[in-house]
Short mmCIF file of C-alpha atoms and ligand atoms in Angstrom, two decimals:
data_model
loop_
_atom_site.label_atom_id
_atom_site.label_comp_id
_atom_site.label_asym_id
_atom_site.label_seq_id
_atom_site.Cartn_x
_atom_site.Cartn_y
_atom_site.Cartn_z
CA UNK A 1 71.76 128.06 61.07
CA UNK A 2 72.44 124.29 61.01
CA UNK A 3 70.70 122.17 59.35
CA UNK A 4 70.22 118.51 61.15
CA UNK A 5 68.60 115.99 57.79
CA UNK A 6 70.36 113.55 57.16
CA UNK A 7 72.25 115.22 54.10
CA UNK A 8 73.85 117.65 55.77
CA UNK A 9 75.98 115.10 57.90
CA UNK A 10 76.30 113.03 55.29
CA UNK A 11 78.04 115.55 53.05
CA UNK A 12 80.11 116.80 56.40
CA UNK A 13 80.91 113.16 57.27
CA UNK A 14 82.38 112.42 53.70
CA UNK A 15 85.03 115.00 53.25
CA UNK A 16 86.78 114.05 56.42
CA UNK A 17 85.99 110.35 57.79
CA UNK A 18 87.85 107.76 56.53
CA UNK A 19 85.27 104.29 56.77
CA UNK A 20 86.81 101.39 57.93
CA UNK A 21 86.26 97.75 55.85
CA UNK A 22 85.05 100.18 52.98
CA UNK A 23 85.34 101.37 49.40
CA UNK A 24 85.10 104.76 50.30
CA UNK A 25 83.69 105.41 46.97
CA UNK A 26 80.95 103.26 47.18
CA UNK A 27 79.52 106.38 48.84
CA UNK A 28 78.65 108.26 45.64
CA UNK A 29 75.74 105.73 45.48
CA UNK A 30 75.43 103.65 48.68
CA UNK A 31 73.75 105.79 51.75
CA UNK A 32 75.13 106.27 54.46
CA UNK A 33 73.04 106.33 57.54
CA UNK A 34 73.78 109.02 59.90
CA UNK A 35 72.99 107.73 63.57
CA UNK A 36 71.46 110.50 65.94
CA UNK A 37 70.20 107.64 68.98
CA UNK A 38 69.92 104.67 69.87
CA UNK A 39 67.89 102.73 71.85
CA UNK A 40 66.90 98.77 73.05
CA UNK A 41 67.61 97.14 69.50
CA UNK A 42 66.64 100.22 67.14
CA UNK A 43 68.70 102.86 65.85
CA UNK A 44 67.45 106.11 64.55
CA UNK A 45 68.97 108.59 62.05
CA UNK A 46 68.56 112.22 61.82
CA UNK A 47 64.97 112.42 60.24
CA UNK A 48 63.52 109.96 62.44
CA UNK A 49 63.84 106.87 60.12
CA UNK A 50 64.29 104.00 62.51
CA UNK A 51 66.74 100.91 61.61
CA UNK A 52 66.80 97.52 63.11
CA UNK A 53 69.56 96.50 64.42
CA UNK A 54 70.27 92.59 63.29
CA UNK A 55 73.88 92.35 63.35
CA UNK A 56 74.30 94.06 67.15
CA UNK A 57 76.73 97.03 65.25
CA UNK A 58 79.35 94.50 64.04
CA UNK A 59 78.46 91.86 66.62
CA UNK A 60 79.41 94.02 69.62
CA UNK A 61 75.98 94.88 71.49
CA UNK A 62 74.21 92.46 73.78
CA UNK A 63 71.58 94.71 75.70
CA UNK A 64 70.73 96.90 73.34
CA UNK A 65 71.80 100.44 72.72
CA UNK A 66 71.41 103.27 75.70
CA UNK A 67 70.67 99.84 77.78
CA UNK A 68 69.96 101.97 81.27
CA UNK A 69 71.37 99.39 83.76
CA UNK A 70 74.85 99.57 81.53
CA UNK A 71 74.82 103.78 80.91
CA UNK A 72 74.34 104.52 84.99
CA UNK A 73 77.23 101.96 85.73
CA UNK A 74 79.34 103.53 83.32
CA UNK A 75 78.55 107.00 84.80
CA UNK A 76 78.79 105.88 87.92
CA UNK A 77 82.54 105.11 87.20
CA UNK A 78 83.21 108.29 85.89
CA UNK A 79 82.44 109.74 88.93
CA UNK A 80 85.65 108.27 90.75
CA UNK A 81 88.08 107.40 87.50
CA UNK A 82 88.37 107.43 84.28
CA UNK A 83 91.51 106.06 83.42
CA UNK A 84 95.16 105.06 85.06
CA UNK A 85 97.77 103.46 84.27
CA UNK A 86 97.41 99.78 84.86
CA UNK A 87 100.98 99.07 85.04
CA UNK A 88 102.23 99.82 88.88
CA UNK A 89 98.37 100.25 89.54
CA UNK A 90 95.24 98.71 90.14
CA UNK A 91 92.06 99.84 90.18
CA UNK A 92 88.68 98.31 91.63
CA UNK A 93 86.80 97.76 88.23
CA UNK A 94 89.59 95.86 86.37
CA UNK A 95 90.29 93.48 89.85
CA UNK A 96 86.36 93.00 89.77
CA UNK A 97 86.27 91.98 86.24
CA UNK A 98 89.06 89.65 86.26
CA UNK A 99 87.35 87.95 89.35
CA UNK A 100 84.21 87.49 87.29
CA UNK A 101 85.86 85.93 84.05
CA UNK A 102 88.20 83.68 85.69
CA UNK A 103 84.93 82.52 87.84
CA UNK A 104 82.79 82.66 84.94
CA UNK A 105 85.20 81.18 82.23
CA UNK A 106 85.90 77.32 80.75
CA UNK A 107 88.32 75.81 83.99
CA UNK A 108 91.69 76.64 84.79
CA UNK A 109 91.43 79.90 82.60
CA UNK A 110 92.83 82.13 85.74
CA UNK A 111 94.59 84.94 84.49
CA UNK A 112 93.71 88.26 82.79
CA UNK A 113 95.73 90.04 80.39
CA UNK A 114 93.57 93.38 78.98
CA UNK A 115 93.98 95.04 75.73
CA UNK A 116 91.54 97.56 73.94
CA UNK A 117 90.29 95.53 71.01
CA UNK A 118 89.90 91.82 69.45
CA UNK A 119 92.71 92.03 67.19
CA UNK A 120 95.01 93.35 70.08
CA UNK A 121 93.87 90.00 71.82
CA UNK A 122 94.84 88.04 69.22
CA UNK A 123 98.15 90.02 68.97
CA UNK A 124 98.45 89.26 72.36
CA UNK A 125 97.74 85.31 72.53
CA UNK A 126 100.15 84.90 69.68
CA UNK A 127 103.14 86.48 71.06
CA UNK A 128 102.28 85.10 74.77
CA UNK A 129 102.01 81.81 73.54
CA UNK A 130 105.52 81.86 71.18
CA UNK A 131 107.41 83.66 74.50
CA UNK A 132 105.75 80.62 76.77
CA UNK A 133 107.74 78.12 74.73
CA UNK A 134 110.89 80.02 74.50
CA UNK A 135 110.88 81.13 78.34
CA UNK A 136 110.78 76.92 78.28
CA UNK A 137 113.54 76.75 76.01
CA UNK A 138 112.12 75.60 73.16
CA UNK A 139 111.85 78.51 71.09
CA UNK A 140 111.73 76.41 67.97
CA UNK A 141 108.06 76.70 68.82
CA UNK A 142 107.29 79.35 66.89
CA UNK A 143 104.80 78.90 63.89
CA UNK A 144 101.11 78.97 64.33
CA UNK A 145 98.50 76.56 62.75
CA UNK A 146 94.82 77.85 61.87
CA UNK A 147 91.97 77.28 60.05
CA UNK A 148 90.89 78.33 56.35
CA UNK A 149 88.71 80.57 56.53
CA UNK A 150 89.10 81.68 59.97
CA UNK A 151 89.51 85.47 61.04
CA UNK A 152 91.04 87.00 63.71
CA UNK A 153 91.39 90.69 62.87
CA UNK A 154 93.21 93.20 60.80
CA UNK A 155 96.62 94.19 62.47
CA UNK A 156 99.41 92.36 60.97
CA UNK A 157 99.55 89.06 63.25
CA UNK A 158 96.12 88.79 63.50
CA UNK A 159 95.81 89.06 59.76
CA UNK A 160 98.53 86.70 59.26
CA UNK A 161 96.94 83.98 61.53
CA UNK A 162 93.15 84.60 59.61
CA UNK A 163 92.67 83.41 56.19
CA UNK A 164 90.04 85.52 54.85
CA UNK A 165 91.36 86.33 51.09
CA UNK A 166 89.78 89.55 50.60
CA UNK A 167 91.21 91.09 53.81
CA UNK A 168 94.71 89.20 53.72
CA UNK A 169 95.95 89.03 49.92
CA UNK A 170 96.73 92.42 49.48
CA UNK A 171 99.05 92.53 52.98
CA UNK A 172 100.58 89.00 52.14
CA UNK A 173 104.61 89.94 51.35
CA UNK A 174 104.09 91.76 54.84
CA UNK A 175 103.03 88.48 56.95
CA UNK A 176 104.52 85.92 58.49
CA UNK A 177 104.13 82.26 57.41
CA UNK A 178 101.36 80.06 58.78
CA UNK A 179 100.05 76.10 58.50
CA UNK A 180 96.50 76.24 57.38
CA UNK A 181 94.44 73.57 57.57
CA UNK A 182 91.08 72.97 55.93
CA UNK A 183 88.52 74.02 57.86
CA UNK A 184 85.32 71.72 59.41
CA UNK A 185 82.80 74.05 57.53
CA UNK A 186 79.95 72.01 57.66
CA UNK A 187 78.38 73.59 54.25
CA UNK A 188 80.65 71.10 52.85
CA UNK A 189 79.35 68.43 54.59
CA UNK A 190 78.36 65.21 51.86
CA UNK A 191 74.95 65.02 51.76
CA UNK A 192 73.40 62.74 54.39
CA UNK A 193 76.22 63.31 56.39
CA UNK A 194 75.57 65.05 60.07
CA UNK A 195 77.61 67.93 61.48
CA UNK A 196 79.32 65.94 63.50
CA UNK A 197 80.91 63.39 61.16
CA UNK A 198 81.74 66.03 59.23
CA UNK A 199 83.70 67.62 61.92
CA UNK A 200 85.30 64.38 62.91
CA UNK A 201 86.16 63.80 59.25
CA UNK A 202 88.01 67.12 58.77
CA UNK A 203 89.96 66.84 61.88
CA UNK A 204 92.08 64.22 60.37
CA UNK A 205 93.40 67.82 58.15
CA UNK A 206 94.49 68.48 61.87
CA UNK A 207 96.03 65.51 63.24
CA UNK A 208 98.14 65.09 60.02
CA UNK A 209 99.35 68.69 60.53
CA UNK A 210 100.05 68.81 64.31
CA UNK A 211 101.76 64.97 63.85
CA UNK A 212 104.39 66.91 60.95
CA UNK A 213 104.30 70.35 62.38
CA UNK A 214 104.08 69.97 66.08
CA UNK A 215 107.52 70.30 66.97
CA UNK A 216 107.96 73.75 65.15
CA UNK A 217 104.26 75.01 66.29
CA UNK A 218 103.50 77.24 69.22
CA UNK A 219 99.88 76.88 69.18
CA UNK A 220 96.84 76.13 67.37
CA UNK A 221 94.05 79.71 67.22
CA UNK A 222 90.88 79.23 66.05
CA UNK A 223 86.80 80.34 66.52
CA UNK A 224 85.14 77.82 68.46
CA UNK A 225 81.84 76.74 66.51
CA UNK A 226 81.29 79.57 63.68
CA UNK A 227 83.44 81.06 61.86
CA UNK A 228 81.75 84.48 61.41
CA UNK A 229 83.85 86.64 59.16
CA UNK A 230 84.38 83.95 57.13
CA UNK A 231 80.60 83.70 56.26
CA UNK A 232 79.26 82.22 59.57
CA UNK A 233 80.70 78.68 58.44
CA UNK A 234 79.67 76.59 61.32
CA UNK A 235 80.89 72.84 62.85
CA UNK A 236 80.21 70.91 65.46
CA UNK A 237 81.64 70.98 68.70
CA UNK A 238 83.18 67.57 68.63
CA UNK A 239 86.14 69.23 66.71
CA UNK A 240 86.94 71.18 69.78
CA UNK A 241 87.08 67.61 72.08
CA UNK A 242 89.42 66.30 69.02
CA UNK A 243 92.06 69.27 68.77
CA UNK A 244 92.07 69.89 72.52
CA UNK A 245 92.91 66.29 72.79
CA UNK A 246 95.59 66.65 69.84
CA UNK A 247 96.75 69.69 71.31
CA UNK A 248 97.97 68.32 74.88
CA UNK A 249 99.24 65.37 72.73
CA UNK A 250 101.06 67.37 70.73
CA UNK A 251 102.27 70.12 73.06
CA UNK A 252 100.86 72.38 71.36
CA UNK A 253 99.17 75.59 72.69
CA UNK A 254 94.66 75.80 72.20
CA UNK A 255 93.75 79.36 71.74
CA UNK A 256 90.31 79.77 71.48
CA UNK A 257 89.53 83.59 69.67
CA UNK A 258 85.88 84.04 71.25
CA UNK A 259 85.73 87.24 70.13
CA UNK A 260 82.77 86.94 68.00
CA UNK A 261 81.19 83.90 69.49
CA UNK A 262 81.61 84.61 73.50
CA UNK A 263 79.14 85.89 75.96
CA UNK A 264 76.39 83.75 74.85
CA UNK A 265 76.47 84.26 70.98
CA UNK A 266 76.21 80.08 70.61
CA UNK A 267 73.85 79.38 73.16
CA UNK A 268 76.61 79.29 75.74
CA UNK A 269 78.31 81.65 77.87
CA UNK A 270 81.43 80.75 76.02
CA UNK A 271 81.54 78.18 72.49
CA UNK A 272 84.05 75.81 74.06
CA UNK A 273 81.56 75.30 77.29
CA UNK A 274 79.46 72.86 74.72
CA UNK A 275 82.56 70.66 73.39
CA UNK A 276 83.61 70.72 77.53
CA UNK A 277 86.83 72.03 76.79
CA UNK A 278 89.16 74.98 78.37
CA UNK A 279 91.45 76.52 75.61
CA UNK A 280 94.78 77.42 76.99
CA UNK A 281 94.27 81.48 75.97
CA UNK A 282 90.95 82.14 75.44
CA UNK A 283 90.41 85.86 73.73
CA UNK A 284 87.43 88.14 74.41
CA UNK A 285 86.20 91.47 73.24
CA UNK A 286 83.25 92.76 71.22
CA UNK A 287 80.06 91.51 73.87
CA UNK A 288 82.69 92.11 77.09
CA UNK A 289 81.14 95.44 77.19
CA UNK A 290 78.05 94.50 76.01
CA UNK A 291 78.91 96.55 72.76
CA UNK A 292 79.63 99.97 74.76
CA UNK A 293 83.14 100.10 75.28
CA UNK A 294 86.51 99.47 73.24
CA UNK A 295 88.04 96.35 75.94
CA UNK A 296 89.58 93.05 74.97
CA UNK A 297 90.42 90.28 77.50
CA UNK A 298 93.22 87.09 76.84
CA UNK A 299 92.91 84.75 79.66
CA UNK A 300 95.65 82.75 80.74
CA UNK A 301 96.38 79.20 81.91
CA UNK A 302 97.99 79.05 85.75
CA UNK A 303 101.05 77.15 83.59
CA UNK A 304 100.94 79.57 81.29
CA UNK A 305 101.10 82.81 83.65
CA UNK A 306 104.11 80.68 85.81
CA UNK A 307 106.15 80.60 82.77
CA UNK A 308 106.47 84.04 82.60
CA UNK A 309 107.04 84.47 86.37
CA UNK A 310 110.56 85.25 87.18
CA UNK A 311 113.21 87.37 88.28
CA UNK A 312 113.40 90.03 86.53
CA UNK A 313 116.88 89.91 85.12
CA UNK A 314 115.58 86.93 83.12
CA UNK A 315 113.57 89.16 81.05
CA UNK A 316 110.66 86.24 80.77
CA UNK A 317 108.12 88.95 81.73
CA UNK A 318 105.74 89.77 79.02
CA UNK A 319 106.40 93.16 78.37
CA UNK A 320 103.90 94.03 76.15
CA UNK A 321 100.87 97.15 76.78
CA UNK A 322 98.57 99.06 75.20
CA UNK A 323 98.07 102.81 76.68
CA UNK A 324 94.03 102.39 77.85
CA UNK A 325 94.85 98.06 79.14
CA UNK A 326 92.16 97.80 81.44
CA UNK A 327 90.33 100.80 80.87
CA UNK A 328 88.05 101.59 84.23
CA UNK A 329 85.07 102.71 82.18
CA UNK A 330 85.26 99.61 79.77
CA UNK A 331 85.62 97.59 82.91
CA UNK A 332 82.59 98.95 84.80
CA UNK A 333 80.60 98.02 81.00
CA UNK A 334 81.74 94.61 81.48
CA UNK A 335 80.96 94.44 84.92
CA UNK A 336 76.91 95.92 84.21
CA UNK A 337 77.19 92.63 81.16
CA UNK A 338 78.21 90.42 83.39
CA UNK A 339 75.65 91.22 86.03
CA UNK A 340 72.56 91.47 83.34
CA UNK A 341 73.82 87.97 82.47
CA UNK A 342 73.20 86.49 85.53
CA UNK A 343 70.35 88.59 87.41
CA UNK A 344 68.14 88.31 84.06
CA UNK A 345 69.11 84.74 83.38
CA UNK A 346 70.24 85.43 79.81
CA UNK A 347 71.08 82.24 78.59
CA UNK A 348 68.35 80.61 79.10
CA UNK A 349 66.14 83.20 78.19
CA UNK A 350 67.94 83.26 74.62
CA UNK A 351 67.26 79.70 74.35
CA UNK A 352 63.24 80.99 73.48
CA UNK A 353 64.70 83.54 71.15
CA UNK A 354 67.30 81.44 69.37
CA UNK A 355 64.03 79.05 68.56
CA UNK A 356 62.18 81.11 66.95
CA UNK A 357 65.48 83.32 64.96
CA UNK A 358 65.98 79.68 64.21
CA UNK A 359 62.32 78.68 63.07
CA UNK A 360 61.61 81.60 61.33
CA UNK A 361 65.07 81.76 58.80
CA UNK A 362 64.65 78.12 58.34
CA UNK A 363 61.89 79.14 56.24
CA UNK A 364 64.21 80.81 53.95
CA UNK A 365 65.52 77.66 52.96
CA UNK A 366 62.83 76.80 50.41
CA UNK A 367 64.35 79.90 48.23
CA UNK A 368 65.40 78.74 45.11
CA UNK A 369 68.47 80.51 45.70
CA UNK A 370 69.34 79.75 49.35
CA UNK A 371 71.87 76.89 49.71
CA UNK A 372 71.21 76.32 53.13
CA UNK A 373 69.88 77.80 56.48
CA UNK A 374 72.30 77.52 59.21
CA UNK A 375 72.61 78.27 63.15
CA UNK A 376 74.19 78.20 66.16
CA UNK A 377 72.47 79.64 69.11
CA UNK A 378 71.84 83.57 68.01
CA UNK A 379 73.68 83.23 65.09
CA UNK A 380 71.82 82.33 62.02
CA UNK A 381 72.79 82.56 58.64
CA UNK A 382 71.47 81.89 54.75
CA UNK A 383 73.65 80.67 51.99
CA UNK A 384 72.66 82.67 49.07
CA UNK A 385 73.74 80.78 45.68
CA UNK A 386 73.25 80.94 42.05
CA UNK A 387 72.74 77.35 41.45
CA UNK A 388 71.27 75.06 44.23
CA UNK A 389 71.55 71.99 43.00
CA UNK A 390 75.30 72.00 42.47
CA UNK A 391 75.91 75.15 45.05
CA UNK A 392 77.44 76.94 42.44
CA UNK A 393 78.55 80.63 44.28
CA UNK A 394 77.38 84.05 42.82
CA UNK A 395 80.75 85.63 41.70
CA UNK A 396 81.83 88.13 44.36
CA UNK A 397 82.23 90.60 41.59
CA UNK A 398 78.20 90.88 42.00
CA UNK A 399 77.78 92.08 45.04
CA UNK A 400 74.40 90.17 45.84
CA UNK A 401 74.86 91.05 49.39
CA UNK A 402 74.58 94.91 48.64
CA UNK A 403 71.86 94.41 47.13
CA UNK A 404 69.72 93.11 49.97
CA UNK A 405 71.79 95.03 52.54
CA UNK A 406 70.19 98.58 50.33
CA UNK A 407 67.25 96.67 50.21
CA UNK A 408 67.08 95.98 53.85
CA UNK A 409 67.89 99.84 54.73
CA UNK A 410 65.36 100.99 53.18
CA UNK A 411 63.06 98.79 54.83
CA UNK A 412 64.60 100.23 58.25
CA UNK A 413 66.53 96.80 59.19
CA UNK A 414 69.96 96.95 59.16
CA UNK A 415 71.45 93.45 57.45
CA UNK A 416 74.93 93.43 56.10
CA UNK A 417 75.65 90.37 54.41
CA UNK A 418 79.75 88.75 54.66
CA UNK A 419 79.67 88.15 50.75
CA UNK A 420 76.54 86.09 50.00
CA UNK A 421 75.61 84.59 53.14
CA UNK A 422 73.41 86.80 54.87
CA UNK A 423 73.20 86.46 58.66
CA UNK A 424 71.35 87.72 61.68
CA UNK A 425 72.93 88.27 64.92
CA UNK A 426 70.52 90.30 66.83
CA UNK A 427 70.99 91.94 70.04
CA UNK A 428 69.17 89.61 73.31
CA UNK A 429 67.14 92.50 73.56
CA UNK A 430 64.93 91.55 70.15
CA UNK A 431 61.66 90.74 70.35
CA UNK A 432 59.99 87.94 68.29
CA UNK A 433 58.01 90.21 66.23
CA UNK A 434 61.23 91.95 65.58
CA UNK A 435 62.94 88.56 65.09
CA UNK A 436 60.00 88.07 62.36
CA UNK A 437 60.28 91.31 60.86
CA UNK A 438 64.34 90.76 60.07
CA UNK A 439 63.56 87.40 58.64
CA UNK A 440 60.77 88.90 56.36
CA UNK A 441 62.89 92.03 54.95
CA UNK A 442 65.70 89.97 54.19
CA UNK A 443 63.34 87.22 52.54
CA UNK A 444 62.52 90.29 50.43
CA UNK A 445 66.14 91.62 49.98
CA UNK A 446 66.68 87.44 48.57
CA UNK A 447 64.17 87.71 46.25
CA UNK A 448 65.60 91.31 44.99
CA UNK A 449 69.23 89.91 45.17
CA UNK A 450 68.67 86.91 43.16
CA UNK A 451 65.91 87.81 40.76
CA UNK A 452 68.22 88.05 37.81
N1 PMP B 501 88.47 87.73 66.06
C1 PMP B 501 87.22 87.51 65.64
C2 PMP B 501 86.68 86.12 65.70
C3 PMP B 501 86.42 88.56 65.17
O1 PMP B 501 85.19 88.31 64.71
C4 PMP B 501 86.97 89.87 65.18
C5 PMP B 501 86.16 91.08 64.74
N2 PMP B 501 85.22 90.88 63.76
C6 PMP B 501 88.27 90.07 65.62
C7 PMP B 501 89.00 88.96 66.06
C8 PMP B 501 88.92 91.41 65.62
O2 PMP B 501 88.38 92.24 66.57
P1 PMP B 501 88.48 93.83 66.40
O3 PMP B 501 87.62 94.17 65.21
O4 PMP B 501 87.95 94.38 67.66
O5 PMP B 501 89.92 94.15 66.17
#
């Protein structure tokens, strides 16, 4: 008969899956956790060891897992229909959920264009936004500018646009050629000096590249507010109010990737709602389903969508598709988020919870080796370092962070720190004491990462 501990999956798991974002032979030392449920914001493995979940399973899950509202929606839709085509047809969950973002979205954001993940989005955004200026004859407007250490996902032109080293080195000769521009980061702020001079200070990076660049550049993509993978470097939202100004100065294209930072992750439905802007493509995934469901959204200007509106024989149409686009089932997730959102009045709820995540890390900041304490909204993040005064970094080649993420397992929280800045990024499910009890086993997993 089978056995159901954790070992026994384990040892089935690794001699066929292939992990993604992993060193597959870290494995010979570094558990893996088998998942058997979830539920709210715990998971539980196969022994009945219970894990915390503080980073929402790769910043995906709003509700919490097996959320009960979201599950009978979703089985409610797979009653009627699982899946169709979405070119030629339509289908009541995808005309639903295109209603509710372009209501619910930064103004003048109208149009829905549906892919299955966030770096099919950004795929997306970037080739919409180079055919918009050639279907207006200038299609000399072809380069993209971007941030340093921004991310935007893994397939080729998302990877291209991001400038995360360890994920885009390797994959360079296979890339095509972007303007980066130093990025707002607010960890380099001088001391004294507030986010938002900071942010104003770095645009100038910006302007001097949109002034030389503009006429060759098809748009500008970056995260609004934090850039997560990148180590949850934050800025201030008057960078936003700056480029979008730049932008329509320029005539240049805003996309705004709110993949990671949308559906309330700042304190806002959407990041740009706090500088007041509207992006020209704005790209969703991750919390559009809550977590449940592979779905990614671009929305579209009105402009935008009427430059690609022709007669056929003009071949301006966008022809580009993925086989599940506008998946029912992922749309009938969204739809449940959505509703949650506004019958539970989850933004201002989060406002209590974001206070004390916020409180609580800050205290983390006395830590010898903690550079700095940083948040916005439900995101929250610590600086580990191994020399505070002059911020000197712990070489990568350490792995600090795996240290407090083992740390933190074994504890039954699940932390997983981008490099040395640990974060949390709870589901808006948590409760304060579980808010405490995160802050508490990673204070623990700092003291074991740095101790030497
Ligand atoms: N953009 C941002 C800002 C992200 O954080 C991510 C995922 N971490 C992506 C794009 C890529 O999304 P996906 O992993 O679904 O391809």
């Amino acid at each position: 008969s089978m056995r159901t501990d954790n070992a026994t999956y384990v040892e089935r798991d690794l001699a066929h899956v292939w992990h993604p974002c992993t060193q597959m032979k870290d494995h010979e030392h570094v558990p893996l956790i088998p998942v058997r449920r979830g539920e709210g914001a715990w998971l539980e493995d196969f022994e009945g060891k219970r894990y915390l979940d503080a980073i929402s399973s790769w910043w995906v899950n709003l509700f919490g897992h097996a959320n009960p509202r979201i599950n009978a929606a979703v089985r409610a839709q797979l009653e009627s229909l699982e899946q169709v085509i979405l070119a030629g047809c339509t289908h009541e969950p995808v005309i639903r959920l295109s209603e509710a973002l372009a209501a619910a979205a930064p103004a003048g954001l109208t149009r829905c264009f549906y892919a299955d993940n966030g770096s099919s989005a950004v795929e997306v955004a970037v080739k919409m936004s180079f055919h918009y200026w050639r279907n207006l004859s200038r299609p000399q407007k072809r380069r993209f500018i971007t941030l340093s250490g921004s991310y935007h996902g893994e397939t080729l032109g998302a990877l291209a646009v991001g400038n995360v080293d360890l994920y885009k080195d390797i994959y360079k000769p296979l890339l095509m050629d972007v303007i980066t521009v130093p990025s707002p980061d607010c960890y380099e702020r001088e001391p004294g000096e507030s986010w938002a001079e900071h942010s104003r200070r770095k645009f100038a990076h910006m302007e001097t590249a949109l002034e030389r660049h503009a006429h060759e550049t098809a748009a500008v993509i970056l995260e609004p507010l934090v850039q997560c993978a990148g180590g949850m470097r934050m800025y201030d939202p008057v960078y936003l109010q700056l480029l979008r100004a730049a932008c329509d100065r320029h005539e240049v294209l805003l996309i705004a990737d709110e993949i990671a930072v949308g559906f309330g992750r700042t304190g806002t439905l959407f990041a740009c709602e706090q500088a007041g802007i509207s992006p020209d493509l704005m790209c969703l995934s991750k919390g559009l389903t809550a977590g449940y469901l592979p779905l990614s959204a671009v929305l579209a200007s009105e402009p935008i969508y009427a430059a690609f509106y022709d007669e056929y024989l003009k071949l301006n149409a966008f022809l580009h598709s993925h086989s599940f686009t506008g998946n029912p089932l992922a749309c009938s997730a969204a739809l449940a988020c959505l509703e949650i959102f506004r019958s539970d009045d989850v933004i201002n709820r989060n406002r209590v919870l974001s206070a004390r995540l916020g409180e609580r890390a800050r205290t983390l900041q006395d830590h010898p080796h903690v550079a700095e304490v940083r948040q916005h909204g439900m995101i929250v993040a610590a600086e580990l370092v191994r020399d505070k005064a002059t911020r000197t970094p712990y070489p990568w080649q350490e792995r600090r962070g795996l240290r407090l993420y083992r740390h933190a397992i074994e504890r039954g929280v699940l932390l997983r720190p981008v490099g040395n800045v640990v974060y949390f990024m709870p589901p808006y499910v948590v409760t304060p004491e579980e808010i405490d009890l995160m802050v508490e086993v990673a204070r623990e997993g700092i003291e074991l990462a740095t101790c030497d």
